[in-house]
PDB file of C-alpha atoms in Angstrom:
ATOM      1  CA  GLN A 253     -24.601 -12.270 170.734  1.00 70.00           C
ATOM      2  CA  LYS A 254     -27.647 -13.345 172.644  1.00 75.00           C
ATOM      3  CA  GLU A 255     -28.401 -11.487 175.844  1.00 89.00           C
ATOM      4  CA  VAL A 256     -30.856 -12.535 178.485  1.00 94.00           C
ATOM      5  CA  GLU A 257     -31.866 -10.205 181.281  1.00 94.00           C
ATOM      6  CA  GLN A 258     -33.582 -10.990 184.534  1.00 94.00           C
ATOM      7  CA  ASN A 259     -34.236  -9.039 187.692  1.00 82.00           C
ATOM      8  CA  SER A 260     -31.818 -10.515 190.181  1.00 74.00           C
ATOM      9  CA  GLY A 261     -34.189  -9.885 193.031  1.00 80.00           C
ATOM     10  CA  PRO A 262     -34.338 -11.088 195.643  1.00 91.00           C
ATOM     11  CA  LEU A 263     -38.036 -11.623 195.348  1.00 96.00           C
ATOM     12  CA  SER A 264     -39.846 -12.478 198.535  1.00 97.00           C
ATOM     13  CA  VAL A 265     -43.432 -13.716 198.621  1.00 97.00           C
ATOM     14  CA  PRO A 266     -45.570 -15.237 201.347  1.00 97.00           C
ATOM     15  CA  GLU A 267     -46.550 -18.865 201.204  1.00 98.00           C
ATOM     16  CA  GLY A 268     -49.601 -19.384 199.013  1.00 97.00           C
ATOM     17  CA  ALA A 269     -49.031 -16.251 196.946  1.00 98.00           C
ATOM     18  CA  ILE A 270     -48.209 -15.980 193.256  1.00 97.00           C
ATOM     19  CA  ALA A 271     -44.567 -15.398 192.409  1.00 97.00           C
ATOM     20  CA  SER A 272     -43.901 -13.643 189.111  1.00 96.00           C
ATOM     21  CA  LEU A 273     -40.501 -13.892 187.464  1.00 97.00           C
ATOM     22  CA  ASN A 274     -39.570 -11.974 184.355  1.00 96.00           C
ATOM     23  CA  CYS A 275     -37.035 -12.295 181.571  1.00 96.00           C
ATOM     24  CA  THR A 276     -36.264 -10.301 178.448  1.00 95.00           C
ATOM     25  CA  TYR A 277     -34.047 -11.353 175.572  1.00 94.00           C
ATOM     26  CA  SER A 278     -32.212  -9.487 172.881  1.00 92.00           C
ATOM     27  CA  ASP A 279     -32.227 -11.842 169.906  1.00 89.00           C
ATOM     28  CA  ARG A 280     -35.527 -11.441 168.083  1.00 88.00           C
ATOM     29  CA  GLY A 281     -34.787 -14.669 166.243  1.00 87.00           C
ATOM     30  CA  SER A 282     -34.868 -16.746 169.418  1.00 88.00           C
ATOM     31  CA  GLN A 283     -37.550 -19.361 169.098  1.00 86.00           C
ATOM     32  CA  SER A 284     -37.680 -21.168 172.405  1.00 89.00           C
ATOM     33  CA  PHE A 285     -37.012 -20.572 176.038  1.00 93.00           C
ATOM     34  CA  PHE A 286     -36.286 -22.535 179.163  1.00 93.00           C
ATOM     35  CA  TRP A 287     -36.975 -21.847 182.800  1.00 95.00           C
ATOM     36  CA  TYR A 288     -34.706 -23.650 185.251  1.00 95.00           C
ATOM     37  CA  ARG A 289     -34.765 -23.815 189.009  1.00 96.00           C
ATOM     38  CA  GLN A 290     -31.467 -24.057 190.870  1.00 96.00           C
ATOM     39  CA  TYR A 291     -31.126 -24.847 194.524  1.00 96.00           C
ATOM     40  CA  SER A 292     -27.983 -23.749 196.281  1.00 93.00           C
ATOM     41  CA  GLY A 293     -25.083 -26.040 195.430  1.00 92.00           C
ATOM     42  CA  LYS A 294     -27.072 -27.987 192.859  1.00 95.00           C
ATOM     43  CA  SER A 295     -27.319 -28.061 189.090  1.00 95.00           C
ATOM     44  CA  PRO A 296     -30.230 -26.398 187.333  1.00 94.00           C
ATOM     45  CA  GLU A 297     -33.357 -28.465 186.854  1.00 92.00           C
ATOM     46  CA  LEU A 298     -35.779 -27.842 184.045  1.00 91.00           C
ATOM     47  CA  ILE A 299     -39.173 -26.463 185.011  1.00 92.00           C
ATOM     48  CA  MET A 300     -40.688 -25.233 181.783  1.00 91.00           C
ATOM     49  CA  PHE A 301     -39.975 -25.067 178.085  1.00 90.00           C
ATOM     50  CA  ILE A 302     -41.961 -22.734 175.850  1.00 92.00           C
ATOM     51  CA  TYR A 303     -41.746 -21.875 172.172  1.00 89.00           C
ATOM     52  CA  SER A 304     -45.215 -20.588 171.254  1.00 86.00           C
ATOM     53  CA  ASN A 305     -46.641 -17.190 172.028  1.00 88.00           C
ATOM     54  CA  GLY A 306     -49.082 -17.260 174.882  1.00 91.00           C
ATOM     55  CA  ASP A 307     -49.282 -19.302 178.030  1.00 93.00           C
ATOM     56  CA  LYS A 308     -48.119 -22.789 178.866  1.00 94.00           C
ATOM     57  CA  GLU A 309     -49.243 -24.334 182.108  1.00 96.00           C
ATOM     58  CA  ASP A 310     -47.763 -27.254 184.027  1.00 95.00           C
ATOM     59  CA  GLY A 311     -49.127 -27.768 187.495  1.00 96.00           C
ATOM     60  CA  ARG A 312     -48.480 -24.684 189.584  1.00 97.00           C
ATOM     61  CA  PHE A 313     -46.202 -23.203 186.932  1.00 97.00           C
ATOM     62  CA  THR A 314     -47.241 -21.062 183.979  1.00 97.00           C
ATOM     63  CA  ALA A 315     -44.816 -19.738 181.414  1.00 96.00           C
ATOM     64  CA  GLN A 316     -45.861 -16.783 179.281  1.00 96.00           C
ATOM     65  CA  LEU A 317     -44.150 -15.813 176.053  1.00 95.00           C
ATOM     66  CA  ASN A 318     -44.558 -12.614 174.092  1.00 94.00           C
ATOM     67  CA  LYS A 319     -42.224 -12.652 171.108  1.00 92.00           C
ATOM     68  CA  ALA A 320     -43.247  -9.206 169.927  1.00 92.00           C
ATOM     69  CA  SER A 321     -42.095  -7.742 173.230  1.00 93.00           C
ATOM     70  CA  GLN A 322     -39.229 -10.235 173.578  1.00 94.00           C
ATOM     71  CA  TYR A 323     -40.438 -11.118 177.004  1.00 93.00           C
ATOM     72  CA  VAL A 324     -40.942 -14.407 178.801  1.00 96.00           C
ATOM     73  CA  SER A 325     -42.232 -14.842 182.317  1.00 96.00           C
ATOM     74  CA  LEU A 326     -42.821 -17.579 184.846  1.00 97.00           C
ATOM     75  CA  LEU A 327     -45.684 -17.554 187.321  1.00 97.00           C
ATOM     76  CA  ILE A 328     -45.670 -19.834 190.329  1.00 98.00           C
ATOM     77  CA  ARG A 329     -49.073 -20.222 191.926  1.00 98.00           C
ATOM     78  CA  ASP A 330     -49.605 -21.258 195.528  1.00 98.00           C
ATOM     79  CA  SER A 331     -45.936 -20.695 196.271  1.00 98.00           C
ATOM     80  CA  GLN A 332     -44.372 -23.035 198.789  1.00 97.00           C
ATOM     81  CA  PRO A 333     -41.244 -22.633 200.915  1.00 97.00           C
ATOM     82  CA  SER A 334     -39.745 -25.448 198.841  1.00 97.00           C
ATOM     83  CA  ASP A 335     -39.962 -23.164 195.807  1.00 97.00           C
ATOM     84  CA  SER A 336     -37.297 -20.963 197.363  1.00 97.00           C
ATOM     85  CA  ALA A 337     -34.437 -21.121 194.877  1.00 97.00           C
ATOM     86  CA  THR A 338     -32.800 -19.234 192.068  1.00 96.00           C
ATOM     87  CA  TYR A 339     -34.771 -19.233 188.817  1.00 97.00           C
ATOM     88  CA  LEU A 340     -32.871 -19.041 185.580  1.00 96.00           C
ATOM     89  CA  CYS A 341     -34.209 -18.053 182.210  1.00 96.00           C
ATOM     90  CA  ALA A 342     -32.235 -19.535 179.302  1.00 94.00           C
ATOM     91  CA  VAL A 343     -32.200 -19.279 175.539  1.00 92.00           C
ATOM     92  CA  PRO A 344     -30.814 -22.141 173.475  1.00 88.00           C
ATOM     93  CA  GLY A 345     -28.418 -21.826 170.595  1.00 82.00           C
ATOM     94  CA  GLY A 346     -29.576 -22.410 167.086  1.00 73.00           C
ATOM     95  CA  GLY A 347     -29.230 -25.395 164.806  1.00 70.00           C
ATOM     96  CA  THR A 348     -26.998 -28.169 166.081  1.00 68.00           C
ATOM     97  CA  SER A 349     -26.042 -26.121 169.137  1.00 74.00           C
ATOM     98  CA  TYR A 350     -29.452 -26.360 170.686  1.00 76.00           C
ATOM     99  CA  GLY A 351     -28.001 -27.346 174.038  1.00 80.00           C
ATOM    100  CA  LYS A 352     -25.716 -24.308 174.146  1.00 86.00           C
ATOM    101  CA  LEU A 353     -27.586 -22.093 176.563  1.00 91.00           C
ATOM    102  CA  THR A 354     -27.327 -18.415 177.335  1.00 93.00           C
ATOM    103  CA  PHE A 355     -28.553 -17.838 180.847  1.00 95.00           C
ATOM    104  CA  GLY A 356     -29.955 -14.795 182.523  1.00 95.00           C
ATOM    105  CA  GLN A 357     -28.495 -13.678 185.817  1.00 94.00           C
ATOM    106  CA  GLY A 358     -31.137 -15.565 187.733  1.00 95.00           C
ATOM    107  CA  THR A 359     -33.784 -14.344 190.172  1.00 96.00           C
ATOM    108  CA  ILE A 360     -33.545 -15.400 193.784  1.00 95.00           C
ATOM    109  CA  LEU A 361     -36.971 -16.297 195.125  1.00 97.00           C
ATOM    110  CA  THR A 362     -37.739 -16.678 198.802  1.00 97.00           C
ATOM    111  CA  VAL A 363     -41.123 -18.003 199.904  1.00 97.00           C
ATOM    112  CA  HIS A 364     -41.674 -17.340 203.571  1.00 96.00           C
ATOM    113  CA  PRO A 365     -44.161 -19.253 205.698  1.00 92.00           C
TER     114      PRO A 365
ATOM    115  CA  GLY B 177     -34.816 -37.025 181.125  1.00 66.00           C
ATOM    116  CA  ALA B 178     -31.331 -38.163 180.313  1.00 72.00           C
ATOM    117  CA  VAL B 179     -29.036 -39.620 182.935  1.00 86.00           C
ATOM    118  CA  VAL B 180     -25.819 -37.671 183.345  1.00 91.00           C
ATOM    119  CA  SER B 181     -23.172 -38.588 185.879  1.00 94.00           C
ATOM    120  CA  GLN B 182     -20.575 -36.037 186.852  1.00 96.00           C
ATOM    121  CA  HIS B 183     -17.903 -36.546 189.444  1.00 96.00           C
ATOM    122  CA  PRO B 184     -16.424 -35.704 191.744  1.00 97.00           C
ATOM    123  CA  SER B 185     -19.226 -33.658 193.255  1.00 97.00           C
ATOM    124  CA  TRP B 186     -16.712 -31.649 195.196  1.00 97.00           C
ATOM    125  CA  VAL B 187     -12.959 -31.414 195.395  1.00 98.00           C
ATOM    126  CA  ILE B 188     -10.454 -29.378 197.349  1.00 98.00           C
ATOM    127  CA  CYS B 189      -6.984 -29.076 195.921  1.00 97.00           C
ATOM    128  CA  LYS B 190      -3.816 -27.164 196.571  1.00 97.00           C
ATOM    129  CA  SER B 191      -2.819 -24.278 194.394  1.00 97.00           C
ATOM    130  CA  GLY B 192      -0.677 -25.422 191.481  1.00 97.00           C
ATOM    131  CA  THR B 193      -2.113 -28.910 191.232  1.00 98.00           C
ATOM    132  CA  SER B 194      -4.437 -30.271 188.543  1.00 98.00           C
ATOM    133  CA  VAL B 195      -7.932 -31.588 188.908  1.00 98.00           C
ATOM    134  CA  LYS B 196      -9.877 -33.788 186.506  1.00 98.00           C
ATOM    135  CA  ILE B 197     -13.661 -33.713 186.312  1.00 98.00           C
ATOM    136  CA  GLU B 198     -15.541 -36.479 184.512  1.00 97.00           C
ATOM    137  CA  CYS B 199     -18.909 -36.295 182.857  1.00 95.00           C
ATOM    138  CA  ARG B 200     -20.707 -39.375 181.569  1.00 94.00           C
ATOM    139  CA  SER B 201     -23.943 -39.600 179.640  1.00 90.00           C
ATOM    140  CA  LEU B 202     -25.333 -42.938 180.738  1.00 88.00           C
ATOM    141  CA  ASP B 203     -28.296 -43.479 178.450  1.00 84.00           C
ATOM    142  CA  PHE B 204     -27.599 -41.574 175.272  1.00 79.00           C
ATOM    143  CA  GLN B 205     -24.719 -40.682 173.028  1.00 84.00           C
ATOM    144  CA  ALA B 206     -23.381 -37.206 173.630  1.00 86.00           C
ATOM    145  CA  THR B 207     -22.133 -35.888 170.334  1.00 86.00           C
ATOM    146  CA  THR B 208     -21.522 -32.498 171.922  1.00 90.00           C
ATOM    147  CA  MET B 209     -20.538 -31.535 175.447  1.00 92.00           C
ATOM    148  CA  PHE B 210     -20.931 -28.095 176.926  1.00 94.00           C
ATOM    149  CA  TRP B 211     -18.934 -27.106 179.997  1.00 96.00           C
ATOM    150  CA  TYR B 212     -20.205 -24.290 182.171  1.00 97.00           C
ATOM    151  CA  ARG B 213     -18.881 -22.686 185.300  1.00 97.00           C
ATOM    152  CA  GLN B 214     -20.689 -20.705 187.910  1.00 97.00           C
ATOM    153  CA  PHE B 215     -19.004 -18.359 190.347  1.00 95.00           C
ATOM    154  CA  PRO B 216     -20.748 -17.590 193.634  1.00 92.00           C
ATOM    155  CA  LYS B 217     -23.870 -15.489 193.239  1.00 88.00           C
ATOM    156  CA  GLN B 218     -23.512 -15.498 189.465  1.00 92.00           C
ATOM    157  CA  SER B 219     -25.214 -17.341 186.664  1.00 92.00           C
ATOM    158  CA  LEU B 220     -23.865 -20.158 184.544  1.00 95.00           C
ATOM    159  CA  MET B 221     -21.382 -19.113 181.905  1.00 95.00           C
ATOM    160  CA  LEU B 222     -20.379 -21.317 179.013  1.00 95.00           C
ATOM    161  CA  MET B 223     -16.681 -22.143 179.046  1.00 96.00           C
ATOM    162  CA  ALA B 224     -16.294 -24.421 176.075  1.00 95.00           C
ATOM    163  CA  THR B 225     -17.982 -26.683 173.580  1.00 93.00           C
ATOM    164  CA  SER B 226     -16.554 -29.990 172.476  1.00 91.00           C
ATOM    165  CA  ASN B 227     -17.634 -32.417 169.794  1.00 88.00           C
ATOM    166  CA  GLU B 228     -16.710 -36.058 170.068  1.00 86.00           C
ATOM    167  CA  GLY B 229     -13.332 -36.649 168.518  1.00 84.00           C
ATOM    168  CA  SER B 230     -12.622 -32.976 167.885  1.00 85.00           C
ATOM    169  CA  LYS B 231     -10.832 -30.194 169.674  1.00 89.00           C
ATOM    170  CA  ALA B 232     -12.908 -28.072 171.976  1.00 93.00           C
ATOM    171  CA  THR B 233     -13.979 -24.538 171.156  1.00 93.00           C
ATOM    172  CA  TYR B 234     -13.435 -22.129 174.006  1.00 96.00           C
ATOM    173  CA  GLU B 235     -15.398 -19.006 174.831  1.00 94.00           C
ATOM    174  CA  GLN B 236     -13.659 -15.690 174.937  1.00 94.00           C
ATOM    175  CA  GLY B 237     -11.612 -15.259 178.074  1.00 93.00           C
ATOM    176  CA  VAL B 238     -11.281 -18.973 178.822  1.00 96.00           C
ATOM    177  CA  GLU B 239      -7.718 -20.256 178.614  1.00 95.00           C
ATOM    178  CA  LYS B 240      -7.594 -23.401 176.501  1.00 93.00           C
ATOM    179  CA  ASP B 241      -4.232 -24.437 177.921  1.00 95.00           C
ATOM    180  CA  LYS B 242      -5.545 -24.207 181.444  1.00 96.00           C
ATOM    181  CA  PHE B 243      -8.856 -25.967 180.953  1.00 97.00           C
ATOM    182  CA  LEU B 244      -8.146 -29.121 179.003  1.00 96.00           C
ATOM    183  CA  ILE B 245     -11.163 -30.852 177.561  1.00 95.00           C
ATOM    184  CA  ASN B 246     -11.178 -34.374 176.246  1.00 92.00           C
ATOM    185  CA  HIS B 247     -14.194 -35.801 174.461  1.00 90.00           C
ATOM    186  CA  ALA B 248     -12.839 -39.036 173.091  1.00 82.00           C
ATOM    187  CA  SER B 249     -16.055 -41.023 173.269  1.00 90.00           C
ATOM    188  CA  LEU B 250     -19.770 -40.445 172.943  1.00 89.00           C
ATOM    189  CA  THR B 251     -20.352 -41.205 176.608  1.00 90.00           C
ATOM    190  CA  LEU B 252     -17.439 -39.553 178.377  1.00 93.00           C
ATOM    191  CA  SER B 253     -15.918 -36.112 178.469  1.00 94.00           C
ATOM    192  CA  THR B 254     -13.375 -34.778 180.922  1.00 96.00           C
ATOM    193  CA  LEU B 255     -12.359 -31.309 182.003  1.00 97.00           C
ATOM    194  CA  THR B 256      -8.930 -30.934 183.570  1.00 97.00           C
ATOM    195  CA  VAL B 257      -8.121 -27.747 185.414  1.00 98.00           C
ATOM    196  CA  THR B 258      -4.361 -27.495 185.219  1.00 97.00           C
ATOM    197  CA  SER B 259      -2.205 -25.576 187.672  1.00 97.00           C
ATOM    198  CA  ALA B 260      -5.278 -24.550 189.589  1.00 97.00           C
ATOM    199  CA  HIS B 261      -5.350 -21.256 191.443  1.00 97.00           C
ATOM    200  CA  PRO B 262      -7.805 -19.903 194.008  1.00 97.00           C
ATOM    201  CA  GLU B 263      -9.535 -17.837 191.322  1.00 96.00           C
ATOM    202  CA  ASP B 264     -10.462 -21.104 189.572  1.00 97.00           C
ATOM    203  CA  SER B 265     -12.618 -22.026 192.537  1.00 97.00           C
ATOM    204  CA  SER B 266     -16.081 -22.383 191.076  1.00 97.00           C
ATOM    205  CA  PHE B 267     -18.949 -24.734 190.348  1.00 98.00           C
ATOM    206  CA  TYR B 268     -18.314 -26.623 187.113  1.00 98.00           C
ATOM    207  CA  ILE B 269     -21.240 -28.203 185.285  1.00 97.00           C
ATOM    208  CA  CYS B 270     -21.277 -30.383 182.207  1.00 96.00           C
ATOM    209  CA  SER B 271     -24.148 -30.566 179.763  1.00 93.00           C
ATOM    210  CA  PRO B 272     -24.171 -33.277 177.115  1.00 90.00           C
ATOM    211  CA  GLN B 273     -26.178 -32.943 173.943  1.00 85.00           C
ATOM    212  CA  GLY B 274     -27.250 -35.890 171.848  1.00 74.00           C
ATOM    213  CA  TYR B 275     -28.054 -36.274 168.180  1.00 63.00           C
ATOM    214  CA  LEU B 276     -31.553 -34.889 168.464  1.00 60.00           C
ATOM    215  CA  GLY B 277     -30.479 -31.930 170.560  1.00 57.00           C
ATOM    216  CA  THR B 278     -33.918 -31.088 171.809  1.00 61.00           C
ATOM    217  CA  GLU B 279     -33.199 -30.445 175.449  1.00 70.00           C
ATOM    218  CA  ALA B 280     -30.328 -29.525 177.704  1.00 79.00           C
ATOM    219  CA  PHE B 281     -29.352 -31.923 180.479  1.00 84.00           C
ATOM    220  CA  PHE B 282     -26.896 -31.218 183.224  1.00 92.00           C
ATOM    221  CA  GLY B 283     -24.489 -33.144 185.352  1.00 94.00           C
ATOM    222  CA  GLN B 284     -24.697 -32.779 189.097  1.00 96.00           C
ATOM    223  CA  GLY B 285     -21.882 -30.256 189.082  1.00 97.00           C
ATOM    224  CA  THR B 286     -18.457 -30.204 190.703  1.00 98.00           C
ATOM    225  CA  ARG B 287     -17.612 -27.723 193.421  1.00 97.00           C
ATOM    226  CA  LEU B 288     -13.896 -26.960 193.080  1.00 98.00           C
ATOM    227  CA  THR B 289     -12.105 -25.176 195.889  1.00 97.00           C
ATOM    228  CA  VAL B 290      -8.465 -24.301 195.396  1.00 98.00           C
ATOM    229  CA  VAL B 291      -6.573 -23.476 198.571  1.00 97.00           C
TER     230      VAL B 291
END
């Protein structure tokens, strides 16, 4: 059974700083990973998708994947108060169950002005 | 991204009554529907998986007779919480998957409060 672990936080950073969120996973066969952001009372929204070792950048967000260490992280540069949310790391199922996600516990991020 | 419509967005019901939640995929055919629930301060947990025209598969610990799932068409799936109790109060989220299955999309979620 896939397991996904995150530090639940809360993580508090000042506005403009870099927020670093971490996730480890148990299934060495996992090929791809999602980072979702979830505001209170809302559904998760996709921020990043990564499947190759190394870094993937999209605007202020950078996902880093290290398959050897079974570790995936999300960096948020120039953090804004609007980034305050819960960040969820997720691993998809295999084959035809790609949309079947195993989520980490989520990390609560607070960006203070 | 795909357009998914889930409603109601919130519902309050009395203990012992049933509540139906609808999830529609508006711009693609959902061959598979995943239903998640999220208790306060917890992450999303998969409840069940349904394929169009087939019976749903439930995760361990989820009562199939309590959470009735219907996936009769490629654009609509429903989750009915029968004989709801306060411990069923949660945030329920649907996630349809299409033929290509390359990304997960989510409905807006339904906040159920059982009083």
